[in-house]
mmCIF file of C-alpha atoms and ligand atoms in Angstrom:
data_model
loop_
_atom_site.group_PDB
_atom_site.id
_atom_site.type_symbol
_atom_site.label_atom_id
_atom_site.label_comp_id
_atom_site.label_asym_id
_atom_site.label_seq_id
_atom_site.Cartn_x
_atom_site.Cartn_y
_atom_site.Cartn_z
ATOM 1 C CA MET A 1486 -191.581 -226.607 -316.863
ATOM 2 C CA ILE A 1487 -189.963 -227.820 -320.099
ATOM 3 C CA GLU A 1488 -187.267 -225.317 -321.016
ATOM 4 C CA ARG A 1489 -184.707 -224.855 -323.756
ATOM 5 C CA THR A 1490 -181.211 -223.514 -323.196
ATOM 6 C CA LEU A 1491 -178.168 -222.783 -325.314
ATOM 7 C CA CYS A 1492 -174.947 -224.671 -324.729
ATOM 8 C CA ILE A 1493 -171.602 -223.780 -326.260
ATOM 9 C CA VAL A 1494 -168.480 -225.903 -326.162
ATOM 10 C CA LYS A 1495 -165.933 -223.080 -326.205
ATOM 11 C CA PRO A 1496 -162.758 -222.966 -328.346
ATOM 12 C CA ASP A 1497 -160.519 -224.258 -325.515
ATOM 13 C CA ALA A 1498 -162.527 -227.460 -325.133
ATOM 14 C CA VAL A 1499 -162.879 -228.042 -328.896
ATOM 15 C CA GLU A 1500 -159.115 -227.594 -329.275
ATOM 16 C CA LYS A 1501 -158.490 -230.165 -326.532
ATOM 17 C CA HIS A 1502 -160.776 -232.665 -328.321
ATOM 18 C CA THR A 1503 -163.167 -232.804 -325.388
ATOM 19 C CA ALA A 1504 -166.322 -231.695 -327.246
ATOM 20 C CA GLY A 1505 -167.501 -235.312 -327.562
ATOM 21 C CA ALA A 1506 -166.897 -236.048 -323.873
ATOM 22 C CA ILE A 1507 -168.864 -232.919 -322.911
ATOM 23 C CA LEU A 1508 -171.778 -233.826 -325.215
ATOM 24 C CA ALA A 1509 -171.754 -237.361 -323.747
ATOM 25 C CA LYS A 1510 -172.120 -235.913 -320.222
ATOM 26 C CA ILE A 1511 -175.016 -233.753 -321.416
ATOM 27 C CA GLU A 1512 -176.775 -236.717 -323.010
ATOM 28 C CA SER A 1513 -176.283 -239.002 -320.003
ATOM 29 C CA SER A 1514 -177.749 -236.277 -317.752
ATOM 30 C CA GLY A 1515 -181.114 -236.779 -319.436
ATOM 31 C CA LEU A 1516 -181.167 -233.399 -321.177
ATOM 32 C CA ARG A 1517 -182.146 -233.747 -324.848
ATOM 33 C CA LEU A 1518 -179.811 -232.354 -327.485
ATOM 34 C CA ILE A 1519 -182.284 -230.969 -330.055
ATOM 35 C CA ALA A 1520 -179.806 -229.051 -332.271
ATOM 36 C CA CYS A 1521 -176.033 -229.026 -332.698
ATOM 37 C CA LYS A 1522 -173.433 -227.563 -335.072
ATOM 38 C CA MET A 1523 -169.796 -226.484 -335.259
ATOM 39 C CA LEU A 1524 -168.820 -223.014 -336.435
ATOM 40 C CA ARG A 1525 -166.285 -220.276 -335.858
ATOM 41 C CA LEU A 1526 -167.474 -216.868 -334.638
ATOM 42 C CA SER A 1527 -166.058 -213.672 -336.072
ATOM 43 C CA ILE A 1528 -164.872 -211.249 -333.421
ATOM 44 C CA ASP A 1529 -167.856 -209.015 -334.243
ATOM 45 C CA ASP A 1530 -170.292 -211.887 -333.741
ATOM 46 C CA ALA A 1531 -168.607 -212.824 -330.450
ATOM 47 C CA GLY A 1532 -168.972 -209.175 -329.416
ATOM 48 C CA ARG A 1533 -172.682 -209.179 -330.264
ATOM 49 C CA PHE A 1534 -173.256 -212.487 -328.469
ATOM 50 C CA TYR A 1535 -171.597 -211.181 -325.290
ATOM 51 C CA SER A 1536 -172.852 -207.577 -325.638
ATOM 52 C CA VAL A 1537 -174.386 -207.806 -322.132
ATOM 53 C CA HIS A 1538 -170.781 -207.828 -320.849
ATOM 54 C CA ARG A 1539 -169.453 -204.990 -323.047
ATOM 55 C CA GLU A 1540 -168.670 -202.743 -320.069
ATOM 56 C CA ARG A 1541 -166.819 -205.478 -318.172
ATOM 57 C CA PRO A 1542 -162.992 -205.425 -318.059
ATOM 58 C CA PHE A 1543 -162.766 -208.937 -319.548
ATOM 59 C CA TYR A 1544 -164.955 -208.179 -322.618
ATOM 60 C CA GLY A 1545 -162.109 -207.636 -325.113
ATOM 61 C CA GLU A 1546 -160.199 -210.762 -324.129
ATOM 62 C CA LEU A 1547 -163.391 -212.797 -323.968
ATOM 63 C CA THR A 1548 -164.461 -211.874 -327.500
ATOM 64 C CA GLN A 1549 -160.926 -212.600 -328.784
ATOM 65 C CA PHE A 1550 -160.977 -215.985 -327.096
ATOM 66 C CA MET A 1551 -164.474 -216.891 -328.320
ATOM 67 C CA SER A 1552 -163.477 -216.127 -331.909
ATOM 68 C CA SER A 1553 -160.082 -217.862 -331.668
ATOM 69 C CA GLY A 1554 -161.256 -221.221 -333.021
ATOM 70 C CA PRO A 1555 -164.282 -223.386 -333.729
ATOM 71 C CA ILE A 1556 -167.047 -223.852 -331.179
ATOM 72 C CA VAL A 1557 -169.841 -226.405 -330.931
ATOM 73 C CA VAL A 1558 -173.221 -224.844 -330.249
ATOM 74 C CA GLY A 1559 -176.257 -226.829 -329.231
ATOM 75 C CA VAL A 1560 -179.755 -226.501 -327.849
ATOM 76 C CA LEU A 1561 -180.779 -228.555 -324.813
ATOM 77 C CA GLU A 1562 -184.385 -229.275 -323.903
ATOM 78 C CA GLY A 1563 -185.917 -230.726 -320.760
ATOM 79 C CA GLU A 1564 -187.582 -230.096 -317.421
ATOM 80 C CA GLY A 1565 -185.730 -227.159 -315.838
ATOM 81 C CA ALA A 1566 -183.059 -227.327 -318.566
ATOM 82 C CA ILE A 1567 -181.592 -223.870 -317.857
ATOM 83 C CA GLY A 1568 -180.750 -224.573 -314.212
ATOM 84 C CA ARG A 1569 -179.819 -228.208 -314.839
ATOM 85 C CA TRP A 1570 -177.310 -227.263 -317.523
ATOM 86 C CA ARG A 1571 -175.773 -224.556 -315.307
ATOM 87 C CA GLU A 1572 -175.496 -227.073 -312.471
ATOM 88 C CA LEU A 1573 -173.775 -229.615 -314.738
ATOM 89 C CA MET A 1574 -171.284 -226.916 -315.833
ATOM 90 C CA GLY A 1575 -170.496 -225.665 -312.334
ATOM 91 C CA ALA A 1576 -169.261 -222.191 -311.347
ATOM 92 C CA THR A 1577 -167.809 -219.766 -313.911
ATOM 93 C CA ASP A 1578 -164.349 -220.249 -312.380
ATOM 94 C CA PRO A 1579 -163.382 -223.924 -312.825
ATOM 95 C CA ALA A 1580 -161.377 -223.788 -309.575
ATOM 96 C CA LYS A 1581 -164.619 -223.002 -307.724
ATOM 97 C CA ALA A 1582 -166.732 -225.559 -309.608
ATOM 98 C CA PRO A 1583 -167.513 -228.804 -307.775
ATOM 99 C CA ALA A 1584 -165.610 -232.015 -308.471
ATOM 100 C CA GLY A 1585 -167.294 -233.881 -311.310
ATOM 101 C CA SER A 1586 -168.669 -230.723 -312.943
ATOM 102 C CA ILE A 1587 -167.853 -229.997 -316.579
ATOM 103 C CA ARG A 1588 -165.971 -226.761 -315.940
ATOM 104 C CA ARG A 1589 -163.905 -228.371 -313.165
ATOM 105 C CA GLU A 1590 -163.037 -231.335 -315.380
ATOM 106 C CA PHE A 1591 -162.517 -229.567 -318.721
ATOM 107 C CA GLY A 1592 -161.949 -225.870 -317.945
ATOM 108 C CA THR A 1593 -158.604 -224.117 -317.502
ATOM 109 C CA ASN A 1594 -159.374 -220.747 -315.871
ATOM 110 C CA VAL A 1595 -162.204 -218.241 -315.378
ATOM 111 C CA GLU A 1596 -162.082 -217.229 -319.061
ATOM 112 C CA ARG A 1597 -161.228 -220.566 -320.697
ATOM 113 C CA ASN A 1598 -163.926 -222.458 -318.858
ATOM 114 C CA ALA A 1599 -164.970 -224.970 -321.550
ATOM 115 C CA THR A 1600 -168.687 -224.217 -321.821
ATOM 116 C CA HIS A 1601 -171.417 -221.586 -321.917
ATOM 117 C CA GLY A 1602 -175.002 -221.867 -320.697
ATOM 118 C CA SER A 1603 -177.930 -219.450 -320.803
ATOM 119 C CA ASP A 1604 -178.918 -217.940 -317.454
ATOM 120 C CA ALA A 1605 -182.697 -217.295 -317.788
ATOM 121 C CA PRO A 1606 -185.636 -218.072 -320.124
ATOM 122 C CA GLU A 1607 -185.468 -214.678 -321.867
ATOM 123 C CA THR A 1608 -181.713 -214.864 -322.519
ATOM 124 C CA ALA A 1609 -182.044 -218.512 -323.584
ATOM 125 C CA ARG A 1610 -184.610 -217.527 -326.227
ATOM 126 C CA TRP A 1611 -182.373 -214.736 -327.515
ATOM 127 C CA GLU A 1612 -179.195 -216.877 -327.490
ATOM 128 C CA ILE A 1613 -180.876 -219.813 -329.274
ATOM 129 C CA GLY A 1614 -182.183 -217.408 -331.927
ATOM 130 C CA PHE A 1615 -178.679 -215.986 -332.329
ATOM 131 C CA PHE A 1616 -177.480 -219.359 -333.669
ATOM 132 C CA PHE A 1617 -180.515 -221.356 -334.834
ATOM 133 C CA ALA A 1618 -183.656 -220.974 -336.914
ATOM 134 C CA GLU A 1619 -186.778 -222.580 -335.435
ATOM 135 C CA ARG A 1620 -186.773 -225.229 -338.194
ATOM 136 C CA GLU A 1621 -183.307 -226.411 -337.059
ATOM 137 C CA LEU A 1622 -184.632 -227.471 -333.636
ATOM 138 C CA CYS A 1623 -185.485 -231.182 -333.619
ATOM 139 C CA SER A 1624 -188.053 -231.103 -330.821
ATOM 140 C CA ASP A 1625 -190.853 -233.757 -330.286
HETATM 141 N N1 UDP B 2352 -165.336 -214.330 -317.861
HETATM 142 C C1 UDP B 2352 -164.011 -213.902 -317.801
HETATM 143 N N2 UDP B 2352 -163.580 -213.282 -316.642
HETATM 144 C C2 UDP B 2352 -164.399 -213.091 -315.579
HETATM 145 C C3 UDP B 2352 -165.746 -213.511 -315.647
HETATM 146 C C4 UDP B 2352 -166.173 -214.122 -316.808
HETATM 147 O O1 UDP B 2352 -163.248 -214.066 -318.741
HETATM 148 O O2 UDP B 2352 -163.953 -212.534 -314.562
HETATM 149 C C5 UDP B 2352 -165.815 -214.986 -319.098
HETATM 150 C C6 UDP B 2352 -166.036 -216.494 -318.914
HETATM 151 O O3 UDP B 2352 -165.649 -217.153 -320.117
HETATM 152 C C7 UDP B 2352 -167.530 -216.546 -318.687
HETATM 153 C C8 UDP B 2352 -168.037 -215.446 -319.607
HETATM 154 O O4 UDP B 2352 -167.051 -214.418 -319.485
HETATM 155 O O5 UDP B 2352 -168.060 -217.827 -318.967
HETATM 156 C C9 UDP B 2352 -169.393 -214.883 -319.274
HETATM 157 O O6 UDP B 2352 -169.389 -214.465 -317.925
HETATM 158 P P1 UDP B 2352 -170.633 -214.757 -316.973
HETATM 159 O O7 UDP B 2352 -170.458 -213.932 -315.747
HETATM 160 O O8 UDP B 2352 -171.897 -214.604 -317.744
HETATM 161 O O9 UDP B 2352 -170.411 -216.299 -316.531
HETATM 162 P P2 UDP B 2352 -171.209 -217.629 -316.962
HETATM 163 O O10 UDP B 2352 -172.654 -217.277 -317.103
HETATM 164 O O11 UDP B 2352 -170.583 -218.095 -318.266
HETATM 165 O O12 UDP B 2352 -170.940 -218.601 -315.838
HETATM 166 MG MG1 MG B 2353 -173.536 -215.778 -318.242
#
């Protein structure tokens, strides 16, 4: 099934000038980048984006981190895009992500792990809509 998923290059990876290298890995994987922009989240917007985690102990630090500098947000499209993008990223904790994965190569720790990916079709739809209008998606 052709899916769409949200990708975010997080502030740690943008600051390290690795956004281009991460986008290059995405493109060479065969996933299509159908939208892309750079922006900085306010702490309130970061809180809304991660509201599913609001009860978790790391929520405050996570929203601080995600609003600490610019991010690059994009939409990926392709067969099984949600799972393929999560596989390319690797585990949440870069130390547990396989060699060659994006989080292993570009992440620092379980919080500053370089990238975000949606985890299911319903969350992907909501996350894409959080950042993009339908007319900004360059599909077909
Ligand atoms: N996170 C954290 N501490 C943790 C677990 C997660 O700071 O113990 C951060 C990390 O940046 C992660 C994000 O919260 O990417 C969302 O967590 P989730 O469990 O959804 O992981 P993901 O789907 O990003 O792999
Ligand atoms: Mg998640």
